[in-house]
Short mmCIF file of C-alpha atoms and ligand atoms in Angstrom, two decimals:
data_model
loop_
_atom_site.label_atom_id
_atom_site.label_comp_id
_atom_site.label_asym_id
_atom_site.label_seq_id
_atom_site.Cartn_x
_atom_site.Cartn_y
_atom_site.Cartn_z
CA UNK A 28 -31.49 -3.68 46.22
CA UNK A 29 -28.87 -6.10 45.04
CA UNK A 30 -25.31 -4.95 45.61
CA UNK A 31 -23.20 -5.34 42.47
CA UNK A 32 -19.44 -4.89 42.44
CA UNK A 33 -17.76 -4.18 39.12
CA UNK A 34 -14.03 -4.58 38.53
CA UNK A 35 -12.08 -1.96 36.53
CA UNK A 36 -9.06 -3.37 34.65
CA UNK A 37 -10.20 -5.41 31.64
CA UNK A 38 -13.78 -5.22 32.85
CA UNK A 39 -14.54 -1.48 32.56
CA UNK A 40 -11.30 -0.31 30.98
CA UNK A 41 -8.99 -1.79 28.38
CA UNK A 42 -5.86 -2.51 30.41
CA UNK A 43 -4.57 -5.29 28.17
CA UNK A 44 -4.35 -3.23 24.96
CA UNK A 45 -2.70 -0.30 26.73
CA UNK A 46 -0.19 -2.63 28.37
CA UNK A 47 0.72 -4.26 25.06
CA UNK A 48 1.00 -0.92 23.29
CA UNK A 49 3.22 0.51 26.05
CA UNK A 50 5.38 -2.58 25.82
CA UNK A 51 5.84 -2.07 22.08
CA UNK A 52 6.67 1.62 22.45
CA UNK A 53 9.03 1.22 25.39
CA UNK A 54 10.31 -2.36 25.57
CA UNK A 55 12.98 -1.17 28.02
CA UNK A 56 10.40 -0.39 30.72
CA UNK A 57 9.71 -3.53 32.74
CA UNK A 58 6.42 -2.34 34.25
CA UNK A 59 4.69 -0.08 31.69
CA UNK A 60 1.72 0.27 34.00
CA UNK A 61 3.93 2.19 36.44
CA UNK A 62 4.32 5.13 34.04
CA UNK A 63 2.40 8.28 34.99
CA UNK A 64 -1.01 8.55 33.29
CA UNK A 65 -1.10 4.87 32.33
CA UNK A 66 -4.25 4.18 34.36
CA UNK A 67 -5.78 7.57 33.61
CA UNK A 68 -5.53 7.10 29.85
CA UNK A 69 -7.10 3.64 29.61
CA UNK A 70 -9.99 3.43 27.14
CA UNK A 71 -13.38 2.23 28.32
CA UNK A 72 -14.38 -1.18 26.95
CA UNK A 73 -17.31 -1.23 24.49
CA UNK A 74 -20.69 -0.62 26.18
CA UNK A 75 -19.11 -0.53 29.65
CA UNK A 76 -20.13 3.07 30.29
CA UNK A 77 -23.70 2.47 29.10
CA UNK A 78 -23.98 -0.60 31.30
CA UNK A 79 -22.75 1.30 34.35
CA UNK A 80 -25.27 4.08 33.81
CA UNK A 81 -28.02 1.46 33.46
CA UNK A 82 -27.02 -0.14 36.76
CA UNK A 83 -27.09 3.25 38.48
CA UNK A 84 -30.49 4.15 37.05
CA UNK A 85 -32.07 0.79 37.93
CA UNK A 86 -33.74 0.67 41.31
CA UNK A 87 -33.06 -3.06 41.62
CA UNK A 88 -29.30 -2.54 41.80
CA UNK A 89 -26.80 -0.77 44.03
CA UNK A 90 -23.59 -0.75 41.96
CA UNK A 91 -20.03 -0.14 43.18
CA UNK A 92 -16.71 -0.23 41.42
CA UNK A 93 -14.37 -2.63 43.18
CA UNK A 94 -10.80 -2.55 41.95
CA UNK A 95 -7.56 -3.87 43.33
CA UNK A 96 -4.69 -1.38 43.21
CA UNK A 97 -1.30 -1.87 41.66
CA UNK A 98 0.24 -1.47 45.12
CA UNK A 99 3.76 -0.76 43.89
CA UNK A 100 2.39 2.12 41.80
CA UNK A 101 0.92 4.73 44.17
CA UNK A 102 -0.18 6.86 41.19
CA UNK A 103 -2.78 4.29 40.23
CA UNK A 104 -4.93 5.11 43.28
CA UNK A 105 -5.40 8.70 42.14
CA UNK A 106 -5.61 7.86 38.45
CA UNK A 107 -8.34 5.27 39.00
CA UNK A 108 -10.36 7.87 40.89
CA UNK A 109 -9.82 10.42 38.09
CA UNK A 110 -10.71 7.86 35.39
CA UNK A 111 -13.98 7.09 37.12
CA UNK A 112 -15.04 10.72 37.33
CA UNK A 113 -13.94 11.38 33.73
CA UNK A 114 -15.88 8.49 32.21
CA UNK A 115 -18.66 7.78 34.69
CA UNK A 116 -19.15 11.02 36.59
CA UNK A 117 -18.97 11.99 40.23
CA UNK A 118 -21.78 9.64 41.26
CA UNK A 119 -19.45 6.73 40.61
CA UNK A 120 -16.47 8.45 42.24
CA UNK A 121 -18.59 8.11 45.39
CA UNK A 122 -19.00 4.42 44.60
CA UNK A 123 -15.34 3.61 44.01
CA UNK A 124 -13.79 1.05 46.34
CA UNK A 125 -10.06 0.37 45.98
CA UNK A 126 -9.19 -2.78 47.87
CA UNK A 127 -6.45 -5.37 47.45
CA UNK A 128 -8.83 -8.06 48.74
CA UNK A 129 -12.29 -8.32 47.21
CA UNK A 130 -13.81 -10.99 49.45
CA UNK A 131 -13.96 -8.63 52.45
CA UNK A 132 -16.80 -6.81 50.70
CA UNK A 133 -20.32 -8.13 51.23
CA UNK A 134 -22.57 -8.15 48.20
CA UNK A 135 -24.70 -10.11 45.78
CA UNK A 136 -22.60 -10.02 42.60
CA UNK A 137 -19.01 -9.43 41.54
CA UNK A 138 -18.34 -8.83 37.84
CA UNK A 139 -14.66 -9.50 37.22
CA UNK A 140 -12.39 -10.80 34.47
CA UNK A 141 -10.34 -12.72 37.05
CA UNK A 142 -11.81 -15.65 38.97
CA UNK A 143 -9.10 -15.63 41.61
CA UNK A 144 -6.07 -13.81 42.93
CA UNK A 145 -7.65 -10.86 44.76
CA UNK A 146 -10.24 -12.72 46.80
CA UNK A 147 -12.64 -13.36 43.91
CA UNK A 148 -12.50 -17.08 44.69
CA UNK A 149 -13.86 -16.43 48.21
CA UNK A 150 -16.47 -13.80 47.33
CA UNK A 151 -19.74 -14.74 49.05
CA UNK A 152 -22.05 -13.64 46.23
CA UNK A 153 -22.26 -14.72 42.61
CA UNK A 154 -19.12 -14.25 40.54
CA UNK A 155 -19.80 -13.11 36.98
CA UNK A 156 -16.80 -13.99 34.83
CA UNK A 157 -16.43 -11.03 32.50
CA UNK A 158 -14.89 -11.93 29.13
CA UNK A 159 -15.49 -15.59 30.04
CA UNK A 160 -17.58 -18.04 28.07
CA UNK A 161 -20.99 -16.75 29.16
CA UNK A 162 -20.21 -13.05 29.44
CA UNK A 163 -17.88 -12.27 26.55
CA UNK A 164 -18.82 -8.59 26.51
CA UNK A 165 -21.07 -6.05 28.23
CA UNK A 166 -24.18 -6.74 26.18
CA UNK A 167 -24.24 -10.26 27.60
CA UNK A 168 -23.92 -8.90 31.14
CA UNK A 169 -26.70 -6.39 30.51
CA UNK A 170 -29.00 -9.15 29.24
CA UNK A 171 -28.30 -11.27 32.33
CA UNK A 172 -29.14 -8.40 34.68
CA UNK A 173 -32.17 -7.35 32.62
CA UNK A 174 -30.72 -3.92 31.87
CA UNK A 175 -31.81 -1.98 28.84
CA UNK A 176 -29.98 1.00 27.44
CA UNK A 177 -31.39 4.33 28.47
CA UNK A 178 -33.02 6.34 25.70
CA UNK A 179 -30.67 9.05 24.44
MG1 MG B 207 -9.64 -7.02 36.11
#
């Protein structure tokens, strides 16, 4: 099985929109992401949940969520865990890795919207640049990995 790591913020969940909205509502707060429930209330990005269920169901892949914490915001550790169970179920709560450095993890693929900053640049496997030129959204990622949506 190929080990696939999937980032959370702006890969599975829409961090950017929530950040901008929080900024508009409370311009006085310097770090809107430090407010309680910020991470818990993020919306999933289109097709992200479907793609994650396809990875889990596919015997070729061993998927894990790999997210770097907002270290100055201790709430985010718990809220990320709660978000995963809420949107992806307990199976993915058991596959949640919160690490400030991503290159310590050994695997075949890392799907991430950032190419550097948290060890992405040193990741030993293939880096899939989510929201980049070749993988603008989840359907493109699913095509690349040969995933097809489960029948509902
Ligand atoms: Mg990200």
